[in-house]
XYZ file of C-alpha atoms in Angstrom:
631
model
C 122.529 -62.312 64.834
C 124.002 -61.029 61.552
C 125.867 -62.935 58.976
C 129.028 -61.489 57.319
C 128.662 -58.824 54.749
C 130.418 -59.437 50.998
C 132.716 -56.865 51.849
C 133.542 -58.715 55.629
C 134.017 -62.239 54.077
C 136.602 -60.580 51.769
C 138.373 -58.849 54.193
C 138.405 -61.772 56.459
C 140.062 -63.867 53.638
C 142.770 -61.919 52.945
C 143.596 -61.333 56.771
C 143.604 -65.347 56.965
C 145.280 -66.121 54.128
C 147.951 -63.366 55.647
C 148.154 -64.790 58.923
C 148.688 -68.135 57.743
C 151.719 -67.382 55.575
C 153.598 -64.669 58.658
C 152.365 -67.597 61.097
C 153.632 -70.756 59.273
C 156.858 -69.086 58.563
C 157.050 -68.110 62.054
C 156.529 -71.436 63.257
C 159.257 -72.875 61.296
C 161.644 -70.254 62.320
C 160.826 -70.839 66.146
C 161.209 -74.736 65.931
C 164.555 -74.148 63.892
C 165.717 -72.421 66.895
C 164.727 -75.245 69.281
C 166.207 -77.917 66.722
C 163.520 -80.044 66.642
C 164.452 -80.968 62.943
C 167.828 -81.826 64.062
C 169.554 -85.008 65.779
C 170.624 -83.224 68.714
C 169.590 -79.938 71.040
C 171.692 -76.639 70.437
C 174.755 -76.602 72.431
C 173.722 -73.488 73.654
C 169.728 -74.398 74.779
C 168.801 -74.383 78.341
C 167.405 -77.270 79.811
C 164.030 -76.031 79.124
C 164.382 -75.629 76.118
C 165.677 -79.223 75.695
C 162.903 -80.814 77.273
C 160.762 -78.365 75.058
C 162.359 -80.038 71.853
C 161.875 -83.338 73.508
C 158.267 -82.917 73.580
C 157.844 -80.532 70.368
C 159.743 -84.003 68.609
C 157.218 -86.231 70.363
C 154.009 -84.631 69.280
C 155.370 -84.391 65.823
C 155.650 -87.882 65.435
C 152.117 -88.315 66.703
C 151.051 -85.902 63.740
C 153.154 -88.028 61.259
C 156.121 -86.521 61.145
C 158.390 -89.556 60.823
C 162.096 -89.390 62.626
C 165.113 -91.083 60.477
C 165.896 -93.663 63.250
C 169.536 -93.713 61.744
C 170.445 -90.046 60.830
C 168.671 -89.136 64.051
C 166.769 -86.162 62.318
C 162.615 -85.836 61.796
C 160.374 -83.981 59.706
C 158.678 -81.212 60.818
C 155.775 -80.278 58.250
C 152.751 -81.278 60.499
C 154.262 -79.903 63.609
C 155.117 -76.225 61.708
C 151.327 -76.635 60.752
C 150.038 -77.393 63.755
C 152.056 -74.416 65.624
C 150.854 -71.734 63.083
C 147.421 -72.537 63.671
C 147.064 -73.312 66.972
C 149.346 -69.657 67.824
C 146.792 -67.456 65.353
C 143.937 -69.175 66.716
C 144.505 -69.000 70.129
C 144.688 -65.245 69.551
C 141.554 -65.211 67.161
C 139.920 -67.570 69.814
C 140.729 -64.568 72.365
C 138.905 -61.569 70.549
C 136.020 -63.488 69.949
C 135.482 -63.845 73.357
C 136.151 -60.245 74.238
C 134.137 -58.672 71.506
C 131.116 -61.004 73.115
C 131.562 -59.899 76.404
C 132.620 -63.515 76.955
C 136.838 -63.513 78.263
C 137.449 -64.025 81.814
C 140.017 -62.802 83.897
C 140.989 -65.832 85.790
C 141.450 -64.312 89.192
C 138.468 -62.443 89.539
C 136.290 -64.958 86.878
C 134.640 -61.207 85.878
C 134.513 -60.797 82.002
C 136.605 -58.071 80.682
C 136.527 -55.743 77.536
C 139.532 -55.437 75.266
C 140.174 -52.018 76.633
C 140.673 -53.874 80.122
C 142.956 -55.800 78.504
C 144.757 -53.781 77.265
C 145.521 -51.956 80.608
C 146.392 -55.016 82.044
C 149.043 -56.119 79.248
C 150.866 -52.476 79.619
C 151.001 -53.161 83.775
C 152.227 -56.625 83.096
C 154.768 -55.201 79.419
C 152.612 -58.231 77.667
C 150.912 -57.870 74.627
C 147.180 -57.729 74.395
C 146.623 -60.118 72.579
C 149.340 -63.022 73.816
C 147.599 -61.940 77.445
C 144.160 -62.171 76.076
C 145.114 -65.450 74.369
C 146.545 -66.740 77.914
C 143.050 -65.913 79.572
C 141.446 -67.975 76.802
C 143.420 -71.284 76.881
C 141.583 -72.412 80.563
C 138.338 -71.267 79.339
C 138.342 -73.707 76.904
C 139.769 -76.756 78.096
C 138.035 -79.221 74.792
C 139.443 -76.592 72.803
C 142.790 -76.051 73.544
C 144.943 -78.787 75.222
C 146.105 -77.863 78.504
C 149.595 -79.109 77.932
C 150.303 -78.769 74.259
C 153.575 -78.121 73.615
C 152.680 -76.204 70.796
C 151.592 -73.269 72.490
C 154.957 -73.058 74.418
C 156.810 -72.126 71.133
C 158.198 -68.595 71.661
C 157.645 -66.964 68.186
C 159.802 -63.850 66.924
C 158.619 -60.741 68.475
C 158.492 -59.323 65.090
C 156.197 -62.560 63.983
C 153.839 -61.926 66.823
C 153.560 -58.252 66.406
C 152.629 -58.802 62.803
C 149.814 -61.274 63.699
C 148.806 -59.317 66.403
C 148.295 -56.498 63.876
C 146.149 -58.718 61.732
C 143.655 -59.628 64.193
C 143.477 -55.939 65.275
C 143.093 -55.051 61.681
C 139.588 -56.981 61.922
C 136.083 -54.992 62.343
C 134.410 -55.955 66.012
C 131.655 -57.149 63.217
C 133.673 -59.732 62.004
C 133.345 -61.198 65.554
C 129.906 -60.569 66.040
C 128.707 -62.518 62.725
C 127.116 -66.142 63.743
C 129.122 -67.676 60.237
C 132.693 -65.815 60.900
C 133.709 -69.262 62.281
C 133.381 -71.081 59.575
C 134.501 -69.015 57.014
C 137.750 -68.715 58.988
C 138.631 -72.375 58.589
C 137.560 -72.346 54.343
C 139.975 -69.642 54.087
C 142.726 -70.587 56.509
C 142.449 -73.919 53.476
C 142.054 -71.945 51.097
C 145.308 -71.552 49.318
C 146.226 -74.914 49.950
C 143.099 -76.695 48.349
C 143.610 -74.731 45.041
C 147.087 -76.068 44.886
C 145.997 -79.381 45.551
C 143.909 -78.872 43.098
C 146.208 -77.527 40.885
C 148.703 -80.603 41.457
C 145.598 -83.230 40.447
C 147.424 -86.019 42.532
C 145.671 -88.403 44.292
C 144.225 -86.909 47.664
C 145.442 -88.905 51.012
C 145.495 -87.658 54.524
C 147.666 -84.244 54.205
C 145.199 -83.399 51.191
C 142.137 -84.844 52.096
C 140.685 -81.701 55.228
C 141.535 -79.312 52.697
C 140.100 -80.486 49.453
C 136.666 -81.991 51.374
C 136.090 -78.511 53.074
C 133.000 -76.278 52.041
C 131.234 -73.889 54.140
C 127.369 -74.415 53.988
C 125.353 -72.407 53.077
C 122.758 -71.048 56.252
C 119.539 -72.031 54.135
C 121.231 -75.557 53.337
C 121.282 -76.026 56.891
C 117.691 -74.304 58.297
C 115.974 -75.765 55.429
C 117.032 -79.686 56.582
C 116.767 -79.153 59.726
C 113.053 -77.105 59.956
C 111.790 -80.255 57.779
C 112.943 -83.321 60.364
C 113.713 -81.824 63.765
C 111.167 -78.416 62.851
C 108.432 -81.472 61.276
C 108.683 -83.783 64.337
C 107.969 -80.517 66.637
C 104.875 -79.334 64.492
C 103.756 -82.970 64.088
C 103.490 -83.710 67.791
C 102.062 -79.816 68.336
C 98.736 -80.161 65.576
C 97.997 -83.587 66.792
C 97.500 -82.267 70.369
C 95.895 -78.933 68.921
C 93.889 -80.526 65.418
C 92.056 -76.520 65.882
C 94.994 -75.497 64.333
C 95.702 -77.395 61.921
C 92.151 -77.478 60.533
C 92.379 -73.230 61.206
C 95.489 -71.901 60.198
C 95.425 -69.557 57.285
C 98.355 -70.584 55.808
C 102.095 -71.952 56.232
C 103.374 -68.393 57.701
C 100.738 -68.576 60.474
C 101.726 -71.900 61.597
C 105.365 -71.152 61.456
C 104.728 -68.414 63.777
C 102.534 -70.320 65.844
C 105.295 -73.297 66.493
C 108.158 -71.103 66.667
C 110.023 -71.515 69.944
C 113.218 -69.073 71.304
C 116.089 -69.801 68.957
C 113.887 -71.883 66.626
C 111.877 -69.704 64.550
C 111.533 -73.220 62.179
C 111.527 -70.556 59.037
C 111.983 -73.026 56.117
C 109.276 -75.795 57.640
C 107.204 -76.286 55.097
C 103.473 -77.420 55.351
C 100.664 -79.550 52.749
C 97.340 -78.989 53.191
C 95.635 -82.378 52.948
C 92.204 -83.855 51.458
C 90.475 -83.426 54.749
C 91.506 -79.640 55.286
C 94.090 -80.161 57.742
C 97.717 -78.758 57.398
C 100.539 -81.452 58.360
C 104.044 -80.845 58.211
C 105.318 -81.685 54.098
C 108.133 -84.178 55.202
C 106.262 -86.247 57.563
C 106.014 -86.285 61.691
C 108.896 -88.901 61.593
C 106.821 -90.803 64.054
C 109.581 -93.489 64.536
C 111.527 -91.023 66.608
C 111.741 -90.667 70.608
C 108.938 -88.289 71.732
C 110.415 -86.653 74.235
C 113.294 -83.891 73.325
C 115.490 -85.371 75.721
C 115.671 -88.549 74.116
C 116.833 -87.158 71.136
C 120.604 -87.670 69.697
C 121.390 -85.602 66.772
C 125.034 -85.956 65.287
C 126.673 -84.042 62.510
C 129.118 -86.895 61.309
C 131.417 -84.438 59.283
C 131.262 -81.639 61.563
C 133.537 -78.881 59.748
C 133.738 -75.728 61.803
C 130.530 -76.683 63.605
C 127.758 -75.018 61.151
C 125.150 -78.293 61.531
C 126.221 -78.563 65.351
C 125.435 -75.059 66.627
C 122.009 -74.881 64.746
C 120.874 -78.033 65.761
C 122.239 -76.691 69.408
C 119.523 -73.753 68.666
C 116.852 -75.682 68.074
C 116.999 -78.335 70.923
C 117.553 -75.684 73.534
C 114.396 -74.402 72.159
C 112.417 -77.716 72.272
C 113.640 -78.273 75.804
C 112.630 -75.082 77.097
C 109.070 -75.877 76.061
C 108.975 -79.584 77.001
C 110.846 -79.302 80.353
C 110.072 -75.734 81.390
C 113.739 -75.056 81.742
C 115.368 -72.134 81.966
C 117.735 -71.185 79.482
C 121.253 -71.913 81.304
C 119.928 -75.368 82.127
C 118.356 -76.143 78.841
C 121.767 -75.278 77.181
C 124.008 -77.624 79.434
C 121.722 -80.611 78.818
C 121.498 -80.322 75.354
C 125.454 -80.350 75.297
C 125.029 -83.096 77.674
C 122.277 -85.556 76.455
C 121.626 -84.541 72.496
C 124.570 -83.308 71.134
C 127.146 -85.027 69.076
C 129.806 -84.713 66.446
C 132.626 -86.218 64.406
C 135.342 -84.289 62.460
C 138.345 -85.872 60.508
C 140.533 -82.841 60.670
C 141.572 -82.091 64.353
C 141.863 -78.495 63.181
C 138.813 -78.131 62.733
C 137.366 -80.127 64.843
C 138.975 -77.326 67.693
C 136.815 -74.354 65.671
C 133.755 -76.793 65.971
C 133.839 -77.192 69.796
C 134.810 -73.451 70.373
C 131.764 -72.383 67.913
C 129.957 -74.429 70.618
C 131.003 -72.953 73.568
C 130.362 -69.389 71.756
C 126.658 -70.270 70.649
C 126.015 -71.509 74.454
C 127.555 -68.235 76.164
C 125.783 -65.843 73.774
C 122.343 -67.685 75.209
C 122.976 -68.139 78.849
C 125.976 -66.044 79.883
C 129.277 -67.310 80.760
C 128.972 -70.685 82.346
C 130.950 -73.895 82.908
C 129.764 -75.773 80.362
C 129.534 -79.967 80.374
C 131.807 -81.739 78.713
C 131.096 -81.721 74.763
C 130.165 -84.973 73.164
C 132.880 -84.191 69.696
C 135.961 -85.990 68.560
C 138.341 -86.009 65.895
C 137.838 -89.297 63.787
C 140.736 -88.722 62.211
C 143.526 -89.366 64.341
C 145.744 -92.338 64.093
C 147.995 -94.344 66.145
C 151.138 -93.183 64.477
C 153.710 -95.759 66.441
C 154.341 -99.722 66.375
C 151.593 -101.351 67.493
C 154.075 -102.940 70.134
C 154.755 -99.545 71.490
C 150.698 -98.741 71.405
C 149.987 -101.948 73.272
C 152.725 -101.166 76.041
C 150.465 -98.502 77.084
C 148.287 -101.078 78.577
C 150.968 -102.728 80.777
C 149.771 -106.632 81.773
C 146.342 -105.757 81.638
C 144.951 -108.782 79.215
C 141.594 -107.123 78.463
C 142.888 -103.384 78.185
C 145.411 -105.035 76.205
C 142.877 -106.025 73.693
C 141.090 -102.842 74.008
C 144.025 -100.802 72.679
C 144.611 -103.391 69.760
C 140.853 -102.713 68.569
C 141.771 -99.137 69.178
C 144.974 -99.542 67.016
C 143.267 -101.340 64.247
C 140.353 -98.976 63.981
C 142.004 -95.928 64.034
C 144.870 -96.855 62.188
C 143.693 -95.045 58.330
C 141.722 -92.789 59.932
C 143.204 -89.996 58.593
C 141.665 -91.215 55.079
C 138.646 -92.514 56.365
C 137.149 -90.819 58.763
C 133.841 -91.002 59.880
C 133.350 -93.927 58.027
C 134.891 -96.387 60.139
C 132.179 -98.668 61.435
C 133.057 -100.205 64.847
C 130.072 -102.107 64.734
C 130.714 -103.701 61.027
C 132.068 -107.167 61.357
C 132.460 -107.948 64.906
C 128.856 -106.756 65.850
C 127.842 -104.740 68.501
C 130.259 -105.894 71.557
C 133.599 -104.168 71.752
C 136.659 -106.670 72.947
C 136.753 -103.919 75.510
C 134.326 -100.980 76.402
C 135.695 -97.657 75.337
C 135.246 -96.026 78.086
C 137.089 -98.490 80.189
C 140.018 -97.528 79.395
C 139.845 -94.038 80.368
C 141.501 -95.423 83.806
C 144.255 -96.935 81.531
C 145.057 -93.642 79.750
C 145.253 -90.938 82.776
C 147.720 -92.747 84.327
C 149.907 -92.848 81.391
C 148.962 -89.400 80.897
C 150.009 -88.513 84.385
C 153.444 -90.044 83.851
C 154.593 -87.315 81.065
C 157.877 -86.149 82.433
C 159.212 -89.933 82.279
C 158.505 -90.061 78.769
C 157.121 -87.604 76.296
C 156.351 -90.551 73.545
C 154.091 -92.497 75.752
C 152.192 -89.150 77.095
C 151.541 -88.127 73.584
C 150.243 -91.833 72.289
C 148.398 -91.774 75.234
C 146.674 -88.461 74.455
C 145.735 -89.286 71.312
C 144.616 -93.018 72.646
C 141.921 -90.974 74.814
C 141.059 -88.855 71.941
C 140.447 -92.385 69.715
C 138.908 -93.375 72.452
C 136.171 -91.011 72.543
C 136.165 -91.110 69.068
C 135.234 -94.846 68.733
C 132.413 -94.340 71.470
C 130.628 -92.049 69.214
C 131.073 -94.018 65.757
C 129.540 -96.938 67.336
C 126.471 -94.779 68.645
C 122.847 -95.139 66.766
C 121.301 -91.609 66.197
C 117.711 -90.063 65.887
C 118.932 -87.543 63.330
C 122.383 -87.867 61.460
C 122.797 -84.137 59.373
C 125.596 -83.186 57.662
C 127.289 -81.621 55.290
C 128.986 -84.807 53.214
C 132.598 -84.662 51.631
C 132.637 -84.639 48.038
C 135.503 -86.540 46.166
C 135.334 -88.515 42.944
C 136.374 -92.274 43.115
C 139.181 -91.147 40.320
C 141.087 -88.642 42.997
C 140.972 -90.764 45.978
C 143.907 -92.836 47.298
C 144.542 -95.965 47.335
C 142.994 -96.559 50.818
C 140.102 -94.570 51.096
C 139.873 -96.122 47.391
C 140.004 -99.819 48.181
C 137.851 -99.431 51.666
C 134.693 -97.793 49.501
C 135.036 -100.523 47.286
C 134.834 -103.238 49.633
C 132.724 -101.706 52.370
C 130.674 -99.181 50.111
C 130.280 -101.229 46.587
C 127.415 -99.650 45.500
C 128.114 -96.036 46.350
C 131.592 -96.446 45.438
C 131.658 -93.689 43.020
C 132.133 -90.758 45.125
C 133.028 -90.179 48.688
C 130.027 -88.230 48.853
C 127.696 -91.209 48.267
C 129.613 -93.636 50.849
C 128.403 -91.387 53.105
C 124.843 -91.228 52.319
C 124.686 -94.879 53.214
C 127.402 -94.787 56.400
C 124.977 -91.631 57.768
C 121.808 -94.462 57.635
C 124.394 -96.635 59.538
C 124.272 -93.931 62.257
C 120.613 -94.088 62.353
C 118.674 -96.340 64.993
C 115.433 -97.690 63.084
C 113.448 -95.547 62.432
C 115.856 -92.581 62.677
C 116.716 -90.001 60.066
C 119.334 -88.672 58.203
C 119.582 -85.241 56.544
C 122.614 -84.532 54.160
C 123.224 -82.046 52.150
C 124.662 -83.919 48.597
C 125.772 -84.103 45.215
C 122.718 -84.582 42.816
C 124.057 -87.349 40.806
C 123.221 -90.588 42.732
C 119.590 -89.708 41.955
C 119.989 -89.649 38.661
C 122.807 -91.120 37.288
C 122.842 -95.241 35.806
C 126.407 -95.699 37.702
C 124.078 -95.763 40.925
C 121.033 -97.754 39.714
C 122.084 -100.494 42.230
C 121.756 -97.966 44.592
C 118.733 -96.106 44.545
C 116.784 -99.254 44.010
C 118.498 -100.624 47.501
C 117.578 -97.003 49.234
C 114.201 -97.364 47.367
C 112.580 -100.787 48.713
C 114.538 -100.302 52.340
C 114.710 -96.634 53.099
C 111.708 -94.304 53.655
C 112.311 -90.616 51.676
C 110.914 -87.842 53.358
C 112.079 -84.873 51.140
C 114.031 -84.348 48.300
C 114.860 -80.687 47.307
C 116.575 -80.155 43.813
C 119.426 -76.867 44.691
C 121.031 -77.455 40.961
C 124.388 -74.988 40.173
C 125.300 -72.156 42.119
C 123.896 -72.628 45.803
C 126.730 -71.759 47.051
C 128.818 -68.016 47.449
C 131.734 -69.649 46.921
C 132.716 -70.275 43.144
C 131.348 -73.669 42.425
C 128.636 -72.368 39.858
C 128.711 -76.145 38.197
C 127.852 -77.806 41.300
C 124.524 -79.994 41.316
C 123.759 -80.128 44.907
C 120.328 -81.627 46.317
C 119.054 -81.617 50.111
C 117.580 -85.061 50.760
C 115.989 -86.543 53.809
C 115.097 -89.815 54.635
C 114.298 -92.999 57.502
C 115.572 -95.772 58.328
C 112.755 -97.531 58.201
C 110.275 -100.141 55.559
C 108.507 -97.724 53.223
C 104.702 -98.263 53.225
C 103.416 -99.076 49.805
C 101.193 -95.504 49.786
C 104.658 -93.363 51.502
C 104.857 -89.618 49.676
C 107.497 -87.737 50.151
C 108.037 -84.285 49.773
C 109.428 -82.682 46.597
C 110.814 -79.164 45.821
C 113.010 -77.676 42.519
C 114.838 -74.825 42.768
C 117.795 -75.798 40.643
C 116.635 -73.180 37.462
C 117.722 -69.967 39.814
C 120.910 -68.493 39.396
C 121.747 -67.260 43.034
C 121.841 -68.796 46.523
C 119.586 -65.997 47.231
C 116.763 -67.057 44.642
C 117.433 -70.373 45.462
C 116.708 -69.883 49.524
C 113.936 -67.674 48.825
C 111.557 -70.499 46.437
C 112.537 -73.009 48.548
C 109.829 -71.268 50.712
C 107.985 -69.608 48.110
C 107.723 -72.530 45.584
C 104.847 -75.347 46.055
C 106.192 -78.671 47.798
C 105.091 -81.209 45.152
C 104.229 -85.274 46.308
C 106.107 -87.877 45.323
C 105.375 -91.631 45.334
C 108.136 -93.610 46.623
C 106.946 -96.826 45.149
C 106.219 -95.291 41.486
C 109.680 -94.036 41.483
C 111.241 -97.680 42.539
C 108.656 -99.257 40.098
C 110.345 -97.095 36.975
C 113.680 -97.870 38.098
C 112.899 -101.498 37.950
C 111.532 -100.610 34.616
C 114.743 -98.928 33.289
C 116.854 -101.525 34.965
C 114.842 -104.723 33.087
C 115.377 -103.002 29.806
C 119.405 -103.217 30.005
């Protein structure tokens, strides 16, 4: 499918930049009128609407809006935020489902087109897109939250006729695109990061989604991906069929030859060795699972879902061939088995599960899909840890259970993915995550006795989920890393990379190269997407000699400046793959430099058209230790 045109990404960006101004204001306005600010309820509110505010107050604090326990009052800038996005998604949400053929009436469970809509809104005096919206909540039950109070917020009907203007305004091309998505969330940021930017404070948790945000770039992604999931496939394939690896003509006829529905592996690229015989440049990553159904791939920092849905593509594909399946059942056990991801915004880690469900429908029709294996790891507790533990009642063990959870979780908005559950305490939990999943429906089921216990307890299950995945060991690990110099961070995130992360310290960016080879099971891979300078730079000597002697490097592709469309011309980027695994003495790895052209374009096209050159792992430790002897 087609990717936004210039003239569509611009469009798009001013309609989201719109929306998010009419819809933030819209939001405070609404929760004005409910008094949620304020120490008590309108005289004149309903009892609805009082048990509205009751919740509304609730979930704020959850967020981190903190209540004045002695004025009585509470802040209300996450909760605003939260309302404006979830309202303008939840209509976005909608249209991409129509446009795709994809919204269901819930009745009938027939898809309907917008025109259908339409008619039913006038028969019911609703607008379109409020029904539309409505038909899209129980469709998407990891997207939006069944209960969020959120969505109960009745906005001006002049606010919601504005915003249902701007997401008329938008072409139906806009919602065909495969990389709308993602550009949705950059710009939704957009404003704010350049005045965070602008500020040049220290970045904590309100700052840290929207400053650590960049979409990446489709060739970014194909190009890691082709060379570790597209090199294991083509690895296994020519050592079952050496004919065609002593035979092919060249690296276009065996891309063709191992291309597979939804995996047309276009960036794999091939050596032709000694003997005659083509193998794939990075290596056949031997040290993985060889069956496609043992295979767990995470993206670690998720975004909007850009790693996630094309590694989605690919092991649909490989199952299909392995397992004859057909295409419905290949896509529901790759969701099942394979598929994982962690996100520290919970904003976007919503666009990442519903660019999910949209990639599966488009392949096998509307389905009920299984139960996605993503998570926000960047929730936090936000209540006394007395109050957190009361959750668990008498029960000793669940008791403990929700104190690991507490102390995990609670800087996660700064940290992320990094947290480690398995650093320090080993492998065994104090309790099993999943066990208390019993523990947090029945809190969950008691919400109309208390609205501050049901909303810990939702975001217990969320951390809960959460934790299961950061303590899981991976075949791949690909991602997208945040960027952010040691010199902007907090004092948290600050500290924790210098005790946990003393070598990479530097940047955020390089914390994460070595947390994503924590992810990895031995002899596992990781794939990321990075800032150049830990390759080169002295401040990471320490480093690259540790990732030299212990890690295996199976390509290294030089991007330079300027690989990306958005404005970050001075960037020195560099796609890097490598094992967890002992580096034989003899290991190559593959080498590529495209950081002399000027566009993204130029760029994608060499990394194709350009000769992979061979490295020697142990020649390039051997003149580190070199350099490093002569200071």
């Amino acid at each position: 499918m087609a990717t936004l045109s210039r003239e569509l990404r611009k469009t798009l960006e001013k309609v989201t930049a719109e929306a998010r101004e009419v819809a933030e204001e819209a939001a405070a306005k609404a929760l004005s009128s409910l008094a949620v600010a304020d120490k008590d309820p309108h005289r004149s509110m309903s009892k609805e609407q009082a048990a509205l505010r009751n919740r509304l107050r609730a979930h704020g604090r959850q967020l981190g809006d903190r209540r004045n326990v002695e004025k009585g009052t509470q802040e209300t800038n996450h909760l605003i935020a939260e309302c404006a996005y979830e309202h303008w998604h939840r209509m976005l949400f909608a249209r991409f489902l129509a446009e795709n053929q994809l919204l269901l009436e819930p009745e009938s469970g027939v898809a309907i087109a917008i025109d259908e809509v339409k008619e039913m809104a006038r028969e019911r005096n609703k607008d379109w897109v409020v029904l539309a919206g409505e038909f899209a909540v129980p469709m998407l039950p990891q997207v939006f939250r069944q209960d969020d109070p959120v969505l109960e917020v009745p906005f001006a009907p002049e606010d919601r006729k504005r915003l249902e203007e701007l997401v008329e305004s938008l072409s139906a091309q806009v919602f065909a695109a495969t990389d709308s998505l993602g550009w949705c969330y950059q710009f939704w940021q957009s404003e704010e990061k350049d005045a965070i930017n602008a500020r040049g404070n220290k970045i904590g948790a309100d700052e840290l989604p929207a400053v650590t945000q960049l979409f990446t770039e489709d060739y970014m992604v194909d190009f890691l991906l082709d060379n570790t999931l597209g090199a294991w496939h083509a690895g296994k394939v020519l050592a079952s069929n050496p004919r065609l690896a002593e035979s092919a003509g060249g690296e276009e006829e065996l891309r063709a030859a191992l291309a597979l529905p939804g995996a047309a592996w276009s960036y794999l690229r091939f050596i032709k060795g000694e003997d005659g015989k083509w193998t794939p440049a990075a290596g056949s990553f031997d040290g993985w699972p060889r069956a496609a159904k043992d295979l767990k791939c995470l993206d670690p920092c998720m975004g909007s879902g850009h790693f996630v849905v094309a590694m989605f593509e690919r092991l649909v594909g490989l199952r299909m061939a392995e397992e004859t399946l057909d295409e419905a059942a290949a896509v529901a056990a790759v969701i099942r088995d394979n598929l994982f991801g962690l996100e520290i915004d919970p904003r976007c880690t919503q666009i990442g599960a519903f660019n999910l469900a949209l990639a599966a429908w488009r392949r096998a029709g509307h389905s009920r899909l299984p139960a996605m294996n993503l998570a926000c790891s960047g929730l936090a507790p936000n209540a006394q840890e007395s109050d957190w533990l009361a959750l668990a009642g008498k029960n000793e063990k669940l008791q403990n259970g929700m104190s690991r959870l507490y102390g995990l979780f609670k800087d996660s908005p700064v940290l992320g993915s990094l947290i480690n559950p398995r650093a320090g305490e080993g492998d065994l939990l104090v309790a099993a995550f999943h066990e208390l999943q019993p523990l947090l429906e029945k809190a969950l089921a008691q919400e109309t006795k208390d609205d501050t216990a049901h909303e810990m307890a939702v975001t217990a299950r969320g951390l809960a989920k959460a934790a299961e995945i950061l303590a899981g060991q991976f075949t791949l690990v690909a991602t997208n890393v945040p960027y952010l110099g040691r010199g902007k961070q907090g004092d948290v995130l600050r500290d924790y990379c210098e005790r946990v992360h003393a070598a990479a310290k530097s940047d955020l960016a390089t914390c994460f190269v070595e947390r994503c080879l924590e992810f990895c099971a031995k002899g596992s891979s990781t794939a990321l997407v990075t800032p150049q300078n830990w390759l080169f730079l002295g401040t990471y000597k320490g480093l690259r000699r540790n990732l030299l002697e212990t890690v295996a490097f199976n390509s290294v592709a030089r991007l330079g400046p300027r690989g990306f469309q958005t404005p970050m011309f001075d960037f020195n980027v560099v796609l890097v793959a490598l094992t967890r695994s002992q580096p034989a003495s003899e290991l190559e790895f593959a080498g590529i430099d495209v950081g002399d052209d000027n566009t993204p374009e130029c760029k994608a096209h060499n990394l194709l058209a350009k000769p992979i050159v061979l490295g020697v792992q142990k020649a390039q430790l051997q003149i580190l230790i070199h350099e490093l002897n002569l200071e």
